[in-house]
mmCIF file of C-alpha atoms in Angstrom:
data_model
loop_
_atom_site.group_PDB
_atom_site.id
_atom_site.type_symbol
_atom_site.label_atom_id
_atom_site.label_comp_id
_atom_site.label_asym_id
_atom_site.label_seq_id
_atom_site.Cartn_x
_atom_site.Cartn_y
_atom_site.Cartn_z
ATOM 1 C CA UNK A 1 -23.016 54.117 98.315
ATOM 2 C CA UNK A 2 -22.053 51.768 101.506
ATOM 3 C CA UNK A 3 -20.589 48.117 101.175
ATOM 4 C CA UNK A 4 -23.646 45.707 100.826
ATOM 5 C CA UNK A 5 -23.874 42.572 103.666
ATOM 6 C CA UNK A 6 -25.939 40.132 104.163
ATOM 7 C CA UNK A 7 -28.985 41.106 106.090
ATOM 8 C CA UNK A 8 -31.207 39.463 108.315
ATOM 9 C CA UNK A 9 -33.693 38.398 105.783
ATOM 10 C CA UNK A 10 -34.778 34.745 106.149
ATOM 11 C CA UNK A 11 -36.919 33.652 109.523
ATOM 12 C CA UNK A 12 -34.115 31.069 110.612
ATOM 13 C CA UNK A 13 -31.352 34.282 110.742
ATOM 14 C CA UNK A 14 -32.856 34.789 114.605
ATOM 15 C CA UNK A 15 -33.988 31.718 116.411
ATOM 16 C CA UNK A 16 -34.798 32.085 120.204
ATOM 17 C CA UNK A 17 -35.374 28.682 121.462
ATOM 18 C CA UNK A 18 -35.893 27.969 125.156
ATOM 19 C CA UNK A 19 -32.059 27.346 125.245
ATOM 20 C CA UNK A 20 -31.418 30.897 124.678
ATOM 21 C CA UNK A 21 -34.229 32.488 126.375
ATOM 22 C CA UNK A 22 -31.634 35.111 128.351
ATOM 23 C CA UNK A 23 -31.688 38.082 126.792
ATOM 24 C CA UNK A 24 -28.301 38.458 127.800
ATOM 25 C CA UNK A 25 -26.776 35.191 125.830
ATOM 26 C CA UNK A 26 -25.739 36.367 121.902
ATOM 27 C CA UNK A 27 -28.455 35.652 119.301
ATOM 28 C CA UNK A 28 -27.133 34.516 116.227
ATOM 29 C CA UNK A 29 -27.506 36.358 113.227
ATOM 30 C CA UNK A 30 -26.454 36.782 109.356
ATOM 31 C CA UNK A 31 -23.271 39.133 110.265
ATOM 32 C CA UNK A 32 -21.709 36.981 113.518
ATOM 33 C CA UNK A 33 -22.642 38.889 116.343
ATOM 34 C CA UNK A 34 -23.395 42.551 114.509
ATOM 35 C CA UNK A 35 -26.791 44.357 114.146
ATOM 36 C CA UNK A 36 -26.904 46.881 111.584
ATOM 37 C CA UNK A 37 -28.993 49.508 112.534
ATOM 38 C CA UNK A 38 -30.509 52.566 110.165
ATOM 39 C CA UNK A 39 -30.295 56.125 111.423
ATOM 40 C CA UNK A 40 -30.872 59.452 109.911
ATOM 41 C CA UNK A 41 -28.005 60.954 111.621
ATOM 42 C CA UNK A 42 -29.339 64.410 111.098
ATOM 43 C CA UNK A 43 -32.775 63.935 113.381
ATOM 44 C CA UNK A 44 -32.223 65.727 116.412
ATOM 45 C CA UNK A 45 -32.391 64.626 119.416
ATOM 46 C CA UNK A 46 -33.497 61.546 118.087
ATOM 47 C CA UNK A 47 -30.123 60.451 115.956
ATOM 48 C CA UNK A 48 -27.764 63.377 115.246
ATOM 49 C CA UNK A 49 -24.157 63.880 115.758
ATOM 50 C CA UNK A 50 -22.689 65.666 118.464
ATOM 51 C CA UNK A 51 -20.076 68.781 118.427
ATOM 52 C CA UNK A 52 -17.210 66.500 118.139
ATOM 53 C CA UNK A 53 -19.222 64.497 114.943
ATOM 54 C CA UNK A 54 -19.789 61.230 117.382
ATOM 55 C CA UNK A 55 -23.493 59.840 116.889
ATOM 56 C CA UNK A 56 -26.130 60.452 119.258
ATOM 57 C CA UNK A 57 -29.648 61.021 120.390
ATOM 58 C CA UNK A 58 -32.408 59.585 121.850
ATOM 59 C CA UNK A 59 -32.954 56.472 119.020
ATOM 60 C CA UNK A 60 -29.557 55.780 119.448
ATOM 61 C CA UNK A 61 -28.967 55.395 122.933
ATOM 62 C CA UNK A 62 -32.601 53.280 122.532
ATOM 63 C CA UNK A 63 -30.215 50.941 119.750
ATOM 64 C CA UNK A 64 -27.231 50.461 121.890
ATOM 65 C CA UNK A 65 -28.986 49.261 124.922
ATOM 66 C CA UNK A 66 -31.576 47.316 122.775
ATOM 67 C CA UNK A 67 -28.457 45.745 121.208
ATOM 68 C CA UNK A 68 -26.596 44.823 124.873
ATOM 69 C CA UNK A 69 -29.682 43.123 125.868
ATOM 70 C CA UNK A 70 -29.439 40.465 122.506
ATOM 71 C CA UNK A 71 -25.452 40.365 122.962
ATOM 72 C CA UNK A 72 -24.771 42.123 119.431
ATOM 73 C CA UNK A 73 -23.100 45.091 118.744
ATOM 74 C CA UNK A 74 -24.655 47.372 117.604
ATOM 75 C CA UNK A 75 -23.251 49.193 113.758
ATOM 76 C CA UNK A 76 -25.069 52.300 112.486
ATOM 77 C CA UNK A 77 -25.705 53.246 109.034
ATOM 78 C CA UNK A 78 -26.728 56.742 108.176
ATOM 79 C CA UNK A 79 -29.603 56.837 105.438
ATOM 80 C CA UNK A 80 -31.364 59.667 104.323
ATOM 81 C CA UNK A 81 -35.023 59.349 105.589
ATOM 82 C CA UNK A 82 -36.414 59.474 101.631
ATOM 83 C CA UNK A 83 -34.764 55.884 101.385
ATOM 84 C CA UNK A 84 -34.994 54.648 105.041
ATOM 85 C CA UNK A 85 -37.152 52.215 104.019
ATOM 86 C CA UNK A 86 -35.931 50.927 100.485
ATOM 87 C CA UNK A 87 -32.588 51.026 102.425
ATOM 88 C CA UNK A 88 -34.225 47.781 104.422
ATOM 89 C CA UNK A 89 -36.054 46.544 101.692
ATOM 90 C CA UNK A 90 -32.928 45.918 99.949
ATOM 91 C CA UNK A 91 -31.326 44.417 102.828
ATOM 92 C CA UNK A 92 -28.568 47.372 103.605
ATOM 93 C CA UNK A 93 -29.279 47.136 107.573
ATOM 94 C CA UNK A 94 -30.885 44.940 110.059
ATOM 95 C CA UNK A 95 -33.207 46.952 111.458
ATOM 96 C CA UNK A 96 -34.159 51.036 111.815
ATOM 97 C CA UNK A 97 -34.885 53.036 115.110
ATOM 98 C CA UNK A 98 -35.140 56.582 113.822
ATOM 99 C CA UNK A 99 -38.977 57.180 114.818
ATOM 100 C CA UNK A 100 -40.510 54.994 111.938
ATOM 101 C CA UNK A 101 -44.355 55.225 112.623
ATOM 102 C CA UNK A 102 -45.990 52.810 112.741
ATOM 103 C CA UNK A 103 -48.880 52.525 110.105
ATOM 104 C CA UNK A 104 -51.318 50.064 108.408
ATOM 105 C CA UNK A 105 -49.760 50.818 104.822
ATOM 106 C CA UNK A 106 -46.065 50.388 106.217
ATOM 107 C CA UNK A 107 -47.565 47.148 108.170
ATOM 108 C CA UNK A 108 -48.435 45.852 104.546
ATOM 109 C CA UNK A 109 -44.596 45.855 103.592
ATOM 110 C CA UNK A 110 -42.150 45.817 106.606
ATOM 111 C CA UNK A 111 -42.474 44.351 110.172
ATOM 112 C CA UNK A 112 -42.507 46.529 113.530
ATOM 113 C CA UNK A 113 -41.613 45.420 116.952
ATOM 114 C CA UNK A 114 -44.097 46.633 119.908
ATOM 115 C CA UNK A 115 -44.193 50.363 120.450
ATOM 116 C CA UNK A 116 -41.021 52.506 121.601
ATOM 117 C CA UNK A 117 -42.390 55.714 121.754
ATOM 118 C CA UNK A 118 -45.621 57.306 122.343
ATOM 119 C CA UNK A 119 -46.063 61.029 120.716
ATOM 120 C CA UNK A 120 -48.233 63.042 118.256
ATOM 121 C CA UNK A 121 -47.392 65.493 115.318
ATOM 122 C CA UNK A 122 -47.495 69.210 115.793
ATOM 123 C CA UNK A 123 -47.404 72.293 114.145
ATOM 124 C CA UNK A 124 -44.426 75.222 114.384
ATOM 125 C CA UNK A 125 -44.323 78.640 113.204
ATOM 126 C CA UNK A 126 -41.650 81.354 113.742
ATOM 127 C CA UNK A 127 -41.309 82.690 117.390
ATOM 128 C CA UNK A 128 -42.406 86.190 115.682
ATOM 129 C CA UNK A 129 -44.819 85.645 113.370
ATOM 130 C CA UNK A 130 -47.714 85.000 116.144
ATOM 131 C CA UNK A 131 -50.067 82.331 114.046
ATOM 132 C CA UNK A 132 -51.922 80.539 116.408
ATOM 133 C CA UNK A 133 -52.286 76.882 113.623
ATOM 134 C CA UNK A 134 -54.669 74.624 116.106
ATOM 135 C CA UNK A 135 -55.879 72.197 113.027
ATOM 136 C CA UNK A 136 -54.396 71.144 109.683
ATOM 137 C CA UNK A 137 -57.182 72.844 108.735
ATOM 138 C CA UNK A 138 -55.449 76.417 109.557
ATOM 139 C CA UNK A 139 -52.869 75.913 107.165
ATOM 140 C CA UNK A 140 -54.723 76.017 103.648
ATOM 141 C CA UNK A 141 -53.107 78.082 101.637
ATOM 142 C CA UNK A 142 -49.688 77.959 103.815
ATOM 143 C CA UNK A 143 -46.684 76.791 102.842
ATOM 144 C CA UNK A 144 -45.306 74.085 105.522
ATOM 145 C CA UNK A 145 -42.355 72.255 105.584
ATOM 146 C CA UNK A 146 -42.093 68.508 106.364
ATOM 147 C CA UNK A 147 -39.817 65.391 105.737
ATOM 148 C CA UNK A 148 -40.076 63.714 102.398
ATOM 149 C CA UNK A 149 -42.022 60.233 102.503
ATOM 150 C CA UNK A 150 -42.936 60.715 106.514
ATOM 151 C CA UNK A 151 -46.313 60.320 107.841
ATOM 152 C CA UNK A 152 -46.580 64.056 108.202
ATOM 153 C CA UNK A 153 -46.219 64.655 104.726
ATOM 154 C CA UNK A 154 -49.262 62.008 104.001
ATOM 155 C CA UNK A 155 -50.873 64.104 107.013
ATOM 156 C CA UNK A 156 -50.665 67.378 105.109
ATOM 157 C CA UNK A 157 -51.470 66.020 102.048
ATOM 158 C CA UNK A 158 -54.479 64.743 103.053
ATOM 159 C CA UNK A 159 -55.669 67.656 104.350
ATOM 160 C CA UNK A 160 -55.827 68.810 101.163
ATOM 161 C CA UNK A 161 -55.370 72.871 100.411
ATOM 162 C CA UNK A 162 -51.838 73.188 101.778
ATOM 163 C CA UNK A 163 -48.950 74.121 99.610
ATOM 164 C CA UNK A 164 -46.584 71.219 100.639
ATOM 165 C CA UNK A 165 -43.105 71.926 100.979
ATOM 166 C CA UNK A 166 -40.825 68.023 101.324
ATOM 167 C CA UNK A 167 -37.027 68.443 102.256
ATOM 168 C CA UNK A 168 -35.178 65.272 102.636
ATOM 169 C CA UNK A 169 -33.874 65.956 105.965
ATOM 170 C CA UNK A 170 -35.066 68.171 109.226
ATOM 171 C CA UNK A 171 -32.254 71.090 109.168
ATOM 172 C CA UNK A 172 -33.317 71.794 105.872
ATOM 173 C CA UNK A 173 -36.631 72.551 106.279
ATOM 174 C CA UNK A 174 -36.014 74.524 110.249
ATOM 175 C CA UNK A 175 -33.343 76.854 108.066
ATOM 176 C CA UNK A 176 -36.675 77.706 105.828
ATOM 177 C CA UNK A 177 -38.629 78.694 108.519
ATOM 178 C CA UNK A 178 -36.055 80.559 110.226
ATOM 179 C CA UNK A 179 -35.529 82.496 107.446
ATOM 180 C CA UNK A 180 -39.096 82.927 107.029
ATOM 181 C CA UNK A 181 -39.730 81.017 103.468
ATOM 182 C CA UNK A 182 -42.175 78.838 105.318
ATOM 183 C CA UNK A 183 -45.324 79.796 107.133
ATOM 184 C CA UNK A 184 -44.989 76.402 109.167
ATOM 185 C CA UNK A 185 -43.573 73.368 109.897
ATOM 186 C CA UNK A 186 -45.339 69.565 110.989
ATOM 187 C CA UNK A 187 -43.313 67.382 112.762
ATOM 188 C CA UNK A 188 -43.336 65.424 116.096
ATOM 189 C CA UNK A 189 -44.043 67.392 119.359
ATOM 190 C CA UNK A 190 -40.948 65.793 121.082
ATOM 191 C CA UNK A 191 -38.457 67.349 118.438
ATOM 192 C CA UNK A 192 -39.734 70.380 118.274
ATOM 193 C CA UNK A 193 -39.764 70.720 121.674
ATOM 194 C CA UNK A 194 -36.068 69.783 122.160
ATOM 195 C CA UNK A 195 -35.204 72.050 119.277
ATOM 196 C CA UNK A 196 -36.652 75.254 120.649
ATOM 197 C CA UNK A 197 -35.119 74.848 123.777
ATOM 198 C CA UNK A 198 -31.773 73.042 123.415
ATOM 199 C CA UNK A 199 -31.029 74.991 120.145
ATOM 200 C CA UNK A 200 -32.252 78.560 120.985
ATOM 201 C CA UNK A 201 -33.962 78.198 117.066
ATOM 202 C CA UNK A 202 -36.397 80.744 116.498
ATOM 203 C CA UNK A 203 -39.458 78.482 116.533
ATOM 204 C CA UNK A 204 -42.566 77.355 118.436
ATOM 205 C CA UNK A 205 -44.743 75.184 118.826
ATOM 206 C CA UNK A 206 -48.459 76.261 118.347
ATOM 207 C CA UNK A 207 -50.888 72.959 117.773
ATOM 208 C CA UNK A 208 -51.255 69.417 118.326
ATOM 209 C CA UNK A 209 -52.806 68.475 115.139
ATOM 210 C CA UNK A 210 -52.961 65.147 114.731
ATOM 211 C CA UNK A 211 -53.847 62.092 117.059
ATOM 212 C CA UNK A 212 -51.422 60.233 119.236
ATOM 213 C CA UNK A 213 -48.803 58.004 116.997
ATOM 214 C CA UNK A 214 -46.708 54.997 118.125
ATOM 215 C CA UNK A 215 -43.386 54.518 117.073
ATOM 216 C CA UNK A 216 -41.497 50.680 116.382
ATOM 217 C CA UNK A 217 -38.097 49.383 115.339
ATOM 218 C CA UNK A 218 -38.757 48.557 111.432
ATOM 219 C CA UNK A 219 -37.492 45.281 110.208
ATOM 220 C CA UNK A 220 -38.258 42.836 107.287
ATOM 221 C CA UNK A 221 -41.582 41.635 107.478
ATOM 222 C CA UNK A 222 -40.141 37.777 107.441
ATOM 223 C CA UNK A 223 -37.921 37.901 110.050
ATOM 224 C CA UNK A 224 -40.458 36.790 112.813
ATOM 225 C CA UNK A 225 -37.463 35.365 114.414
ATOM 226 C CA UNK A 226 -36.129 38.996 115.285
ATOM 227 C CA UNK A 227 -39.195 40.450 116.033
ATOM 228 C CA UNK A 228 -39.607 38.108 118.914
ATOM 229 C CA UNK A 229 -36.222 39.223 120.246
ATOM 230 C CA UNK A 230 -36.797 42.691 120.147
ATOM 231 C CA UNK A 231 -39.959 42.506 121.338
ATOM 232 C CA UNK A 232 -38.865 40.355 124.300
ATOM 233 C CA UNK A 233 -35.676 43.391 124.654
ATOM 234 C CA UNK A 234 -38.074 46.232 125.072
ATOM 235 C CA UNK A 235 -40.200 44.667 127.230
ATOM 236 C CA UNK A 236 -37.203 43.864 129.517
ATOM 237 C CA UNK A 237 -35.930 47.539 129.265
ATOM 238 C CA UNK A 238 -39.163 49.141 130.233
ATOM 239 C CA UNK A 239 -39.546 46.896 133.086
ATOM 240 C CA UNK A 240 -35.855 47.551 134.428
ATOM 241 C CA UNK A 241 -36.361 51.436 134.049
ATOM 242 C CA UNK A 242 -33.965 51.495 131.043
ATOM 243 C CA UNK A 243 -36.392 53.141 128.636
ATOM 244 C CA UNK A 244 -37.488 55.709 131.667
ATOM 245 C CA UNK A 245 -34.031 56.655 132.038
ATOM 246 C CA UNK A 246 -33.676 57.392 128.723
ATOM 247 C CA UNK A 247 -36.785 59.123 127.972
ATOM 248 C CA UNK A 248 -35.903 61.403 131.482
ATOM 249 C CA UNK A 249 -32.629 61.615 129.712
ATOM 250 C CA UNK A 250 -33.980 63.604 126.282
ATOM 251 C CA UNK A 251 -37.380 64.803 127.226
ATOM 252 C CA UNK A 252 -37.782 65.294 130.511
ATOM 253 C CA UNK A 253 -40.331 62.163 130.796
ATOM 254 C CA UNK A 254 -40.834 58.496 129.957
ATOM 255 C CA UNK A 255 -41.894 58.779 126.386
ATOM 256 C CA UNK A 256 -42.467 54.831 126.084
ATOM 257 C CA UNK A 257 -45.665 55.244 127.881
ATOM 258 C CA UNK A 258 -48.946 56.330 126.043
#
């Protein structure tokens, strides 16, 4: 489906030694100077494209300013969430910042940097249909909508009693409860928040159902090399306001704060 290159899969791909401990100076990686970065592309406002089809959103601004503080440029590969993860498993990317939760299981297979973002799931239901859905528990015997393979599928699941309703991507699922073939939705607060208002969709938000969930740039699990680089990156970016600004940019507020 997309050219295969080298990833950054071995420990010794990204060294930072005290010689190179400016941010600024170019770490040196498998693909001279270039970090591949996964991104739904359809995940608004998080990684989406804009009228004129250029790539956008919150993650992405988050990539390109992550990737000017290691000196690589940053190149984006659109994956379809159900593979996201295989995608780095089988070295097709670098990294992903599309709003990968982060999660013991997940921590068993792939590495996470620190925390990005700071949100919690919630549950939507058409702007006319007046359900008030506090709890997962509300929804037994609902059909909801969610993303195939995210944590809010595993969510509903769990719950047990819901008729569970996966759609690889977001647009599918908001068409099918616009149309009213769903009873609800469960997804992150922040997007559908943005949705109803930037998009004027017929949706609202009625519950925070789940606890607060922190979000981290997935990478292979062996390259401790890059973890210490991004971690060092976003730590510099929330102390020089860069993360604030964009936060303030797509939310209204500094979502890299608990």
């Amino acid at each position: 489906m997309r050219a295969f290159r080298p990833s950054l899969v071995l420990g010794t791909a990204l060294l930072l030694t005290a010689a190179t401990s400016s941010l600024a100076q170019t770490a040196p990686t498998l693909t001279k100077g270039t970090l591949k970065i996964a991104v739904e592309g359809t995940y608004a406002p998080f990684t989406f494209k804009d009228d004129k089809g250029v790539l956008t959103g919150f993650d992405v601004d988050v990539a390109r300013a992550l990737a000017a503080k290691l000196g690589l440029k940053p190149e984006f590969v659109l994956t379809e969430w159900s593979g996201i993860l295989a995608g780095l498993q089988a070295n097709k990317y670098d990294v992903i910042i599309n709003q990968v939760g982060i999660t013991a299981e997940r921590q068993k297979s792939i590495g996470f940097s620190d925390p990005y973002v700071f949100s919690r799931p919630q549950i939507a239901v058409h702007t006319t249909k007046g359900q008030n859905y506090n709890t997962l528990a509300d929804l037994k015997g609902k059909r909801v909508g969610v993303g195939l393979g995210t944590v809010f599928e595993k969510d509903l699941r769990d719950a047990g009693g819901i008729t569970v309703v996966t759609y690889p991507g977001t647009p599918e699922y908001l068409a099918d409860l616009s149309s009213g073939r769903l009873d609800a939705i469960y997804n992150d607060r922040l997007l559908i928040g943005y949705l109803a208002k930037s998009q004027g969709l017929p949706i609202k938000g009625v519950g925070n159902a789940g606890s607060t969930d922190s979000m981290g740039i997935a990478m292979k699990k062996a390259n401790t090399g890059l973890k210490t680089a991004v971690d060092a990156a976003l730590k510099d970016m929330k102390a020089d306001g860069t993360m604030a600004k964009i936060g303030q940019q797509w939310f209204g507020q500094d979502v890299s704060k608990p």
